[in-house]
Amino acid sequence: MPKSILEVKGVKLAFGGVHAIDDCSFHIEEGTITALIGPNGAGKSTMVNVISGTYRPDEGHVIFDGKDVTRLPNYVRAQHGLLRTFQISREFANMTVLENLLVVRQGQTGESLFGALFRAKRWHAQTRELVAEANEILNTFGLYRLRNEYAGNLSGGQKRLVELSRAVMAKPRLLLLDEPMAGVTPALIERLGNHIVELNTELGITFVLVEHNLEVVEKICSRVVVMALGKQLADGTLAELRSNQEVIDAYLGGGAHERVGS
Amino acid sequence: MSLILGYVATLLVTFFTYNIFVIGLNIQFGYAGILNFTVITFMAFGAYFYAVFVMPHADNSSQIFYILGLHWPWPLAMLAGIVASGALGYLIGLIALKRLRSDYLAIVTLATGTLVYGLFGNNNKLFDGWSGLFNVNQPFQSVATNHPNQFSWIFVVFSGLIMVVVWLFANRLYASPLGRSMRAIREDQDVVDSFGKNSFKFRMMAMVIGSLIVGIGGVLTIQYIGALSPAGWTTGETFVVWAALLVGGRANNLGAILGSLLVAVVFNEATRYIPQVPSHPNLIPNLRNMIIGSLVILSIWFRPQGVFPERKASFLEVPLVDKYAQGFPGDEPDSALSPAASEA
Ligand SMILES: Nc1ncnc2c1ncn2[C@@H]1O[C@H](COP(=O)(O)OP(=O)(O)O)[C@@H](O)[C@H]1O
Ligand SMILES: [Mg+2]
């Protein structure tokens, strides 16, 4: 049986009276690309926030790689390789694209005060290597030419690519993408999809993808978890779910997949 | 002649100390995005704690009261003053950096400033209240007493050297991965956290480092003048430091130099020596504030990044063959998004 890298067990989270997540459980297998789908307001973004540690659940557990991370702050989870991107692009606007990538790498010598001041030779050398590495990543994402541009000056679609390449630079084991395809052109959707598959097969990164576009889901995701009203409703391949009446009622039937973004 | 020399020396020392203040604020605001609206409180902390560490025990019969009075040698007292200012930064950081966003932090710093000002002013057991401290021991004391002009020039060199060290430190910090992380926090703190960096720790570092540096400027100020009273450190002084940073250019230490020269020295200090108009004693100071205020408005209007904007980072690199070169006609950013066409 394949190993689950992530388990969500009985998570509940309410904002005042709104039960955004109401007893939700599912698991993600290592090395897969899994879609998290569901109508608007189902609690998908909230779930991404709970898994990544931005929110603490009222009840339940998040287990990453066999370790209960429910109580750990988000930056510690990230250090273990559990990373996320945001539903809206959040680039470091007044830094260059290249710098956006350089920032996120863990364990640089020059990140401590002592290192920054007294081990300049070492971090200069490290930075040179990181620049080369970042340029390779940017090149595969078609951003190489824009590497010295301020990230804030890029177009919306380019910012999405920066988000993804920045996440790659951080060497994640599991990457949560909250609607990476929202508001981007069809050509770019195709391209982002190909990148995700490549990163999955070549680097072995596990993906959890919140996505409305079922064509994309069909094409790149091997498994789908459906959420509605804060609960997991079902999981399986998209083909299996298409014949599941509950899922059809809650989501697939209503033409909800026609909606772009949210 | 000696009068002019002394005047020039004072201007230079003012320039150097303000430059140190501005660099300290730059590390907090320009690097890490921390809004510190009470720069002058840190300066006062540095100055006062230097004073009470270097002065002899208070002689109560003279009706002058202050705490400690340890009579340490001035270099050690100087360290004590700097550490005191850093410690205040740490305390404010503990209160405000953990939970509060930058705008709330700004309010906490303002409140702290007012609190400390009132506390130091109204409580004459601490630092002798509103009358402040006089006859504070200076470095090179015998020169200071016997040859004031010579002392001024020694102090120009002394404060100039310290300024250079601070400047080199700030620039290395800026270029380092630590500085880069601070700037990323300035851009988006949550994202930095979500990539596995404890943004609280980095912000705290910027807060404390900035406070220590402002403290250095504070110690230099009282060492040079030999006296300081709370009347001299109102919110207006903080504004001068902010104005210098904004006009000169934040996140660029060249901007700090230009800004402190322009605002702190030309507009602030030099106008002090314009003869007073007897019927309107407040005319000159008010005029000065108006000029500095207009300068800030003009600069935000016409040059929002300051005279020296933040420099774009550039790296030594081996050029790559651009895989998608065909996909970028260059001028239109959006065309980059359809290199799928060129891949085919
Ligand atoms: N910070 C918040 N405060 C209050 N209510 C929230 C907050 N975030 C989400 N919600 C509510 O929780 C529910 C789930 O939202 P969300 O997770 O964004 O859904 P999805 O991403 O699936 O569209 C919605 O009803 C939303 O209004
Ligand atoms: Mg959402």
XYZ file of C-alpha atoms and ligand atoms in Angstrom:
634
model
C 0.000 0.000 0.000
C 1.361 3.441 -0.862
C 2.403 5.583 2.032
C 0.275 8.585 2.971
C 2.356 11.682 3.359
C -0.526 13.713 4.751
C -3.487 12.779 6.914
C -6.274 15.086 7.953
C -8.261 13.573 10.816
C -11.559 14.932 12.067
C -10.639 18.580 11.597
C -13.146 21.178 12.722
C -12.791 24.932 12.482
C -15.452 27.568 13.008
C -15.235 31.307 12.449
C -17.765 32.655 14.907
C -20.918 30.800 13.881
C -19.635 29.700 10.482
C -18.496 26.085 10.500
C -15.959 26.470 7.721
C -14.636 22.968 8.306
C -16.881 20.509 10.042
C -15.312 17.148 10.810
C -13.255 16.630 7.701
C -10.905 13.692 7.146
C -8.871 12.516 4.187
C -5.381 11.443 3.307
C -2.912 12.133 0.512
C -0.554 9.506 -0.870
C 3.077 10.311 -1.349
C 4.115 11.100 -4.905
C 0.621 11.746 -6.227
C -1.161 14.766 -7.608
C -4.474 15.051 -5.800
C -7.212 17.544 -6.522
C -9.278 19.099 -3.766
C -12.549 20.196 -5.317
C -15.866 21.456 -4.069
C -18.292 24.320 -4.520
C -17.406 27.814 -3.373
C -17.456 28.127 0.361
C -16.878 24.409 0.839
C -13.875 25.161 3.031
C -11.064 24.314 0.630
C -8.974 27.426 1.239
C -9.577 27.108 4.954
C -8.360 23.514 4.736
C -5.205 24.636 2.946
C -4.671 27.117 5.766
C -5.183 24.440 8.399
C -2.817 22.013 6.715
C -0.122 24.634 6.222
C -0.514 25.958 9.750
C -1.876 29.419 9.046
C -4.965 28.456 11.069
C -5.140 26.120 14.053
C -8.117 23.775 13.945
C -10.551 23.753 16.869
C -10.444 19.965 16.829
C -8.734 17.207 14.909
C -5.242 16.507 13.696
C -2.974 17.140 10.760
C -0.329 14.480 10.305
C 2.535 15.099 7.929
C 4.943 12.309 7.154
C 3.874 10.358 10.217
C 4.325 13.311 12.558
C 1.501 15.187 14.227
C 2.040 18.801 13.165
C -1.283 20.187 14.411
C 0.379 22.325 17.065
C 3.387 23.430 15.048
C 3.558 26.968 13.648
C 3.494 27.310 9.876
C 7.181 28.092 9.480
C 8.188 24.892 11.263
C 5.906 22.860 9.023
C 7.479 24.519 6.029
C 10.903 23.537 7.310
C 9.716 19.936 7.161
C 8.850 20.380 3.491
C 5.136 21.177 3.758
C 4.639 24.261 1.598
C 1.716 26.156 0.139
C 1.004 28.895 -2.359
C -1.765 31.442 -1.971
C -4.982 31.826 -3.894
C -3.924 35.333 -4.898
C -0.324 35.747 -6.083
C 1.819 37.130 -3.313
C 5.161 37.888 -4.852
C 7.750 40.071 -3.106
C 6.867 43.017 -5.320
C 9.864 45.284 -4.801
C 12.411 42.543 -5.206
C 13.589 41.037 -8.451
C 12.269 37.709 -9.672
C 15.641 36.144 -8.943
C 15.633 37.511 -5.397
C 12.136 36.139 -4.895
C 13.625 32.715 -5.442
C 16.811 33.278 -3.449
C 14.927 34.281 -0.315
C 13.066 31.040 0.135
C 15.940 28.571 0.294
C 16.457 27.238 3.813
C 19.704 27.058 5.723
C 21.808 29.774 4.104
C 24.923 30.683 6.071
C 24.281 34.385 5.753
C 20.880 34.206 7.408
C 22.225 34.434 10.931
C 23.677 37.725 12.072
C 27.052 36.165 12.713
C 27.054 34.463 9.339
C 25.942 37.602 7.541
C 28.738 39.674 9.057
C 31.659 37.310 9.389
C 31.204 34.570 6.840
C 30.675 36.715 3.788
C 32.934 34.599 1.616
C 30.910 31.526 2.350
C 27.510 33.092 1.680
C 28.775 34.824 -1.432
C 29.755 31.412 -2.744
C 26.423 29.933 -1.692
C 24.550 32.759 -3.347
C 26.416 32.168 -6.600
C 25.316 28.541 -6.550
C 21.758 29.462 -5.648
C 21.642 32.003 -8.475
C 22.688 29.316 -10.939
C 20.086 26.952 -9.526
C 17.371 29.618 -9.557
C 18.204 30.548 -13.143
C 17.739 26.938 -14.208
C 14.344 26.857 -12.542
C 13.365 30.205 -14.037
C 14.471 28.996 -17.413
C 12.188 25.970 -17.337
C 9.340 28.262 -16.352
C 10.143 30.694 -19.144
C 10.997 33.466 -16.704
C 14.733 33.549 -17.247
C 14.569 36.698 -19.296
C 12.596 38.426 -16.571
C 14.890 37.382 -13.731
C 16.118 40.906 -13.036
C 12.703 42.503 -13.314
C 10.854 43.582 -10.177
C 8.277 40.896 -9.468
C 5.641 43.566 -8.916
C 5.966 44.687 -12.551
C 5.037 41.302 -13.977
C 1.683 40.400 -15.478
C -0.798 38.336 -13.511
C 0.079 35.140 -15.319
C 3.796 35.685 -14.924
C 3.279 36.178 -11.206
C 1.614 32.772 -11.034
C 4.706 31.306 -12.652
C 6.908 33.136 -10.138
C 4.833 31.654 -7.307
C 5.317 28.162 -8.615
C 9.010 28.527 -9.389
C 9.590 30.086 -5.976
C 7.921 27.104 -4.364
C 10.147 24.762 -6.368
C 13.223 26.644 -5.201
C 12.213 25.887 -1.615
C 12.429 22.136 -2.319
C 9.046 21.075 -0.965
C 8.006 17.494 -0.330
C 4.334 18.376 -0.399
C 3.066 21.443 -2.175
C -0.439 22.792 -1.602
C -1.613 24.962 -4.479
C -4.723 27.033 -3.862
C -6.325 27.623 -7.256
C -3.109 28.084 -9.217
C -5.071 28.288 -12.455
C -7.522 30.960 -11.345
C -7.665 33.899 -13.711
C -4.975 32.777 -16.126
C -5.151 32.311 -19.888
C -5.904 28.866 -21.352
C -2.400 28.654 -22.796
C -0.904 29.219 -19.376
C -3.259 26.738 -17.743
C -1.921 24.121 -20.103
C 1.602 25.144 -19.326
C 1.180 25.225 -15.532
C -0.394 21.769 -15.745
C 2.601 20.436 -17.635
C 4.971 21.994 -15.100
C 3.141 20.369 -12.228
C 3.289 16.950 -13.852
C 6.976 17.414 -14.612
C 7.798 18.472 -11.060
C 5.837 15.507 -9.786
C 7.570 12.931 -11.961
C 11.062 14.422 -11.978
C 11.431 15.740 -8.437
C 8.864 13.534 -6.739
C 6.974 16.470 -5.251
C 3.508 15.511 -3.964
C 0.820 17.987 -4.998
C -2.525 18.906 -3.526
C -4.341 21.161 -5.911
C -7.450 23.170 -5.147
C -8.985 23.467 -8.584
C -12.269 24.365 -10.215
C -11.334 23.458 -13.737
C -12.305 19.810 -14.088
C -10.547 19.435 -17.412
C -7.284 20.199 -15.655
C -8.181 17.855 -12.824
C -8.983 15.090 -15.260
C -5.732 15.584 -17.079
C -3.195 15.814 -14.274
C -4.706 14.498 -11.046
C -4.740 10.825 -10.240
C -7.112 11.252 -7.335
C -9.791 13.696 -6.293
C -11.066 14.624 -2.841
C -14.452 16.338 -2.864
C -15.419 18.738 -0.093
C -18.820 20.248 0.553
C -20.081 22.217 3.528
C -16.821 21.696 5.363
C -16.769 17.893 5.081
C -15.074 15.431 2.806
C -17.836 14.034 0.620
C -16.003 11.436 -1.378
C -12.696 10.582 -2.945
C -11.493 8.550 -5.876
C -10.698 9.069 -9.519
C -12.746 11.658 -11.334
C -14.350 8.893 -13.392
C -15.523 7.154 -10.225
C -16.870 10.375 -8.817
C -18.822 11.170 -11.931
C -21.105 8.264 -11.105
C -21.462 9.241 -7.448
C -24.911 10.784 -6.978
C -23.967 12.779 -3.871
C -21.079 14.371 -5.673
C -23.199 15.128 -8.695
C -25.783 16.810 -6.506
C -23.300 18.838 -4.558
C -20.965 19.854 -7.280
C -20.650 18.238 -10.642
C -24.270 18.548 -11.666
C -24.764 22.223 -11.062
C -22.370 23.364 -13.732
C -20.194 24.717 -10.945
C -17.119 23.753 -12.913
C -18.010 26.364 -15.489
C -17.202 29.049 -12.984
C -13.795 30.551 -13.495
C -11.892 31.508 -10.381
C -13.508 32.569 -7.125
C 38.265 81.879 12.840
C 38.126 79.496 15.745
C 34.435 80.283 16.055
C 33.811 79.207 12.474
C 35.926 76.101 12.947
C 33.924 75.153 16.000
C 30.705 75.749 14.108
C 31.801 73.567 11.190
C 32.851 70.839 13.588
C 29.449 70.940 15.258
C 27.709 70.688 11.906
C 29.841 67.712 10.975
C 29.158 65.933 14.258
C 25.447 66.640 13.802
C 25.628 65.232 10.302
C 27.381 62.084 11.459
C 25.049 61.424 14.384
C 21.925 62.043 12.300
C 23.311 59.781 9.658
C 23.643 57.097 12.318
C 20.022 57.690 13.411
C 18.828 57.467 9.828
C 20.748 54.254 9.164
C 19.235 52.750 12.323
C 15.744 53.684 11.174
C 16.553 52.462 7.689
C 17.321 48.990 9.008
C 13.995 48.971 10.816
C 11.810 50.575 8.174
C 13.721 50.434 4.906
C 14.859 46.856 5.329
C 12.182 45.186 7.454
C 9.199 47.528 7.099
C 8.924 48.270 10.819
C 7.248 51.610 11.520
C 9.135 53.087 14.438
C 7.592 56.445 15.271
C 9.730 57.138 18.279
C 13.285 57.090 17.036
C 14.130 59.852 19.459
C 13.221 57.758 22.517
C 15.958 55.292 21.610
C 18.359 58.146 21.159
C 17.385 59.441 24.619
C 17.764 55.989 26.147
C 21.268 55.692 24.753
C 22.178 59.168 25.922
C 20.701 58.943 29.422
C 22.021 55.523 30.210
C 25.459 56.539 29.011
C 25.186 59.517 31.365
C 24.189 57.617 34.482
C 26.827 54.971 33.890
C 29.617 57.465 33.341
C 28.714 60.106 35.954
C 29.747 59.819 39.591
C 27.174 59.052 42.235
C 24.552 61.776 42.478
C 25.357 64.367 45.106
C 21.985 64.821 46.760
C 22.973 68.025 48.525
C 23.146 69.708 45.117
C 19.477 68.819 44.522
C 20.405 66.973 41.354
C 19.104 63.437 41.317
C 19.716 60.544 38.983
C 19.899 56.766 39.219
C 23.062 54.626 39.245
C 25.929 57.118 38.957
C 28.454 54.318 38.526
C 31.342 56.422 37.254
C 32.395 53.820 34.698
C 35.067 54.645 32.131
C 33.423 56.243 29.122
C 33.928 53.385 26.624
C 32.126 50.999 28.975
C 29.398 53.520 29.728
C 29.025 53.978 25.997
C 28.375 50.254 25.616
C 25.876 50.412 28.469
C 23.964 53.219 26.759
C 23.865 51.351 23.462
C 22.702 48.147 25.148
C 19.983 50.054 27.026
C 18.611 51.371 23.767
C 18.721 47.885 22.231
C 16.955 46.474 25.285
C 14.141 48.997 24.873
C 13.849 47.884 21.239
C 13.648 44.284 22.385
C 10.908 45.083 24.910
C 8.799 46.968 22.391
C 9.403 44.117 19.960
C 8.130 41.587 22.485
C 4.982 43.600 23.006
C 4.304 44.529 19.434
C 6.101 42.347 16.913
C 4.681 39.001 17.911
C 1.039 39.755 17.387
C 0.637 43.147 15.792
C 0.809 44.265 12.182
C 2.976 47.197 11.264
C 0.380 49.935 11.724
C -0.408 48.810 15.265
C 3.276 48.584 15.987
C 3.522 52.226 14.947
C 0.940 53.092 17.588
C 2.791 51.097 20.235
C 6.017 52.952 19.455
C 4.240 56.308 19.637
C 2.680 55.373 22.958
C 6.002 54.166 24.338
C 7.631 57.394 23.307
C 5.037 59.511 25.056
C 5.187 57.295 28.114
C 8.946 57.436 28.418
C 8.979 61.175 27.777
C 6.439 61.794 30.540
C 8.107 59.354 32.888
C 11.592 60.774 32.469
C 10.360 64.340 32.554
C 8.045 64.141 35.525
C 10.096 61.844 37.680
C 13.153 63.756 38.809
C 14.612 60.776 40.657
C 15.411 59.042 37.337
C 17.325 61.515 35.223
C 16.655 64.739 37.101
C 13.306 65.376 35.426
C 12.709 68.254 33.043
C 15.941 70.014 33.891
C 17.901 67.076 32.476
C 21.500 66.129 33.059
C 24.458 68.490 32.887
C 28.198 68.097 33.180
C 28.044 64.608 31.790
C 31.558 63.198 31.577
C 32.884 63.375 28.052
C 35.478 61.269 26.308
C 38.877 62.947 26.106
C 37.685 64.967 29.102
C 40.792 67.050 29.717
C 40.892 68.188 26.091
C 37.212 68.985 26.243
C 37.654 71.211 29.263
C 40.842 72.951 28.230
C 40.689 73.096 24.441
C 37.055 73.010 23.351
C 37.873 73.533 19.679
C 40.438 70.796 19.609
C 37.907 68.547 21.323
C 35.347 69.312 18.631
C 37.696 68.163 15.921
C 38.767 65.069 17.798
C 35.096 64.322 18.126
C 34.521 64.865 14.400
C 37.050 62.125 13.734
C 35.690 59.904 16.505
C 32.046 60.134 15.415
C 33.058 59.968 11.761
C 34.873 56.685 12.330
C 31.887 55.243 14.135
C 29.637 56.377 11.323
C 31.821 54.606 8.788
C 31.689 51.374 10.795
C 27.900 51.632 11.083
C 27.649 52.321 7.375
C 29.788 49.306 6.443
C 27.805 47.134 8.814
C 24.470 48.294 7.403
C 25.561 47.696 3.826
C 26.843 44.228 4.511
C 23.626 43.414 6.312
C 21.635 44.690 3.360
C 23.453 42.551 0.838
C 23.450 39.407 2.963
C 20.814 36.660 2.921
C 19.700 38.005 6.308
C 19.038 41.422 4.794
C 17.259 39.781 1.891
C 14.958 37.933 4.278
C 14.250 41.190 6.102
C 13.301 42.876 2.853
C 11.064 39.964 1.936
C 9.285 40.445 5.272
C 8.814 44.091 4.381
C 7.093 42.890 1.200
C 4.966 40.110 2.681
C 5.518 38.728 6.142
C 3.107 35.784 5.850
C 4.764 34.479 2.735
C 8.148 34.502 4.426
C 6.659 32.474 7.279
C 5.045 30.061 4.897
C 8.465 29.356 3.426
C 9.849 28.188 6.724
C 11.394 31.360 8.108
C 10.370 32.682 11.458
C 9.525 36.228 10.449
C 9.130 37.271 14.082
C 12.765 36.464 14.702
C 13.936 38.476 11.698
C 11.748 41.456 12.543
C 12.992 41.363 16.108
C 16.558 41.363 14.835
C 15.888 44.411 12.663
C 14.144 46.137 15.547
C 16.991 45.522 18.004
C 19.808 46.238 15.540
C 18.128 49.495 14.543
C 17.642 50.441 18.187
C 21.268 49.707 19.017
C 22.405 51.919 16.163
C 20.098 54.770 17.138
C 21.454 54.305 20.665
C 24.980 54.823 19.351
C 23.860 58.140 17.885
C 22.282 59.057 21.210
C 25.458 58.350 23.140
C 27.486 60.417 20.676
C 25.062 63.297 21.047
C 25.387 63.521 24.804
C 29.121 62.872 24.677
C 29.548 65.829 22.389
C 27.264 68.265 24.165
C 27.775 66.994 27.705
C 24.138 67.642 28.572
C 20.642 66.567 27.603
C 17.174 67.518 28.767
C 13.850 65.937 27.759
C 12.808 69.208 26.146
C 15.275 68.381 23.382
C 13.709 65.128 22.325
C 10.140 65.721 21.266
C 8.276 63.948 18.486
C 9.482 66.643 16.127
C 12.990 65.220 16.309
C 11.722 61.790 15.259
C 10.072 63.496 12.339
C 13.390 64.994 11.249
C 14.924 61.513 11.103
C 11.957 60.170 9.149
C 12.080 63.117 6.784
C 15.770 62.497 6.137
C 15.103 58.835 5.349
C 12.135 59.477 3.085
C 13.731 62.328 1.187
C 17.099 60.610 0.831
C 15.640 57.253 -0.132
C 14.707 54.322 2.031
C 16.485 50.988 1.786
C 19.510 52.727 0.339
C 22.153 53.955 2.750
C 23.370 56.545 0.256
C 19.923 58.032 0.694
C 20.517 58.069 4.439
C 23.658 60.135 3.918
C 22.051 62.593 1.563
C 18.887 62.846 3.639
C 20.697 63.525 6.886
C 22.888 66.081 5.177
C 19.934 67.845 3.622
C 17.282 67.620 6.298
C 19.182 67.252 9.514
C 22.054 69.573 8.766
C 21.039 72.113 6.124
C 17.439 72.641 7.128
C 17.380 71.682 10.762
C 20.700 72.613 12.229
C 21.830 75.500 10.057
C 18.578 77.396 10.579
C 19.161 77.285 14.325
C 21.829 79.907 13.835
C 19.730 82.356 11.872
C 19.249 85.386 14.106
C 15.968 85.381 15.978
C 13.296 87.906 15.203
C 12.716 89.354 18.679
C 8.982 89.940 18.263
C 8.422 86.374 16.980
C 10.685 84.021 18.930
C 9.135 80.888 17.426
C 9.333 82.055 13.857
C 12.581 80.326 12.921
C 11.810 76.899 14.443
C 8.334 76.954 12.931
C 9.702 77.987 9.589
C 12.197 75.157 9.788
C 9.477 72.596 10.424
C 7.431 73.994 7.570
C 10.368 73.748 5.205
C 11.146 70.175 6.228
C 7.481 69.252 5.934
C 7.240 70.745 2.458
C 10.398 68.922 1.460
C 8.834 65.617 2.482
C 5.629 66.369 0.591
C 7.511 67.438 -2.516
C 9.701 64.392 -2.393
C 6.761 62.002 -1.911
C 4.988 63.745 -4.763
C 7.785 63.898 -7.290
C 10.141 61.199 -6.150
C 8.292 58.743 -3.936
C 11.261 56.426 -3.658
C 13.505 59.268 -2.485
C 16.485 60.815 -4.231
C 18.378 57.527 -4.131
C 15.815 54.760 -4.590
C 16.544 51.233 -3.465
C 19.036 49.693 -5.820
C 18.008 46.732 -7.899
C 19.867 43.606 -6.893
C 22.243 42.215 -9.462
C 24.214 39.022 -9.262
C 27.284 37.610 -10.906
C 26.055 34.800 -13.062
C 26.880 32.532 -15.921
C 24.339 33.292 -18.640
C 22.073 30.454 -19.667
C 20.707 29.607 -23.054
C 17.191 30.985 -22.822
C 14.915 28.043 -23.574
C 11.901 30.155 -24.226
C 13.653 33.040 -25.910
C 11.289 32.743 -28.864
C 8.343 33.193 -26.584
C 9.300 36.663 -25.470
C 8.926 39.379 -28.047
C 10.102 41.459 -25.148
C 8.055 44.591 -24.932
C 4.647 43.181 -24.078
C 4.801 41.380 -20.764
C 1.729 39.297 -21.509
C 3.190 37.720 -24.567
C 5.430 35.795 -22.195
C 2.411 33.855 -21.173
C 1.881 32.178 -24.465
C 5.197 30.546 -25.122
C 3.126 27.383 -25.335
C 2.696 28.432 -28.925
C 6.411 28.584 -29.447
C 6.970 25.246 -27.758
C 4.900 23.510 -30.374
N -11.263 34.323 7.975
C -12.560 33.969 7.899
N -13.452 34.542 8.732
C -14.763 34.196 8.674
N -15.273 33.307 7.826
C -14.433 32.714 6.957
C -13.037 33.022 6.943
N -12.445 32.285 5.976
C -13.420 31.562 5.421
N -14.612 31.802 5.998
C -15.893 31.163 5.671
O -15.656 29.775 5.695
C -16.305 29.142 4.614
C -15.311 28.398 3.771
O -14.530 29.327 3.048
P -13.297 28.924 2.114
O -12.443 27.979 2.835
O -12.675 30.162 1.609
O -14.054 28.175 0.919
P -13.502 27.744 -0.509
O -12.061 28.036 -0.594
O -13.839 26.300 -0.592
O -14.291 28.531 -1.507
C -17.051 30.221 3.874
O -18.380 30.224 4.332
C -16.327 31.473 4.251
O -17.213 32.568 4.228
Mg -10.875 29.366 -1.884
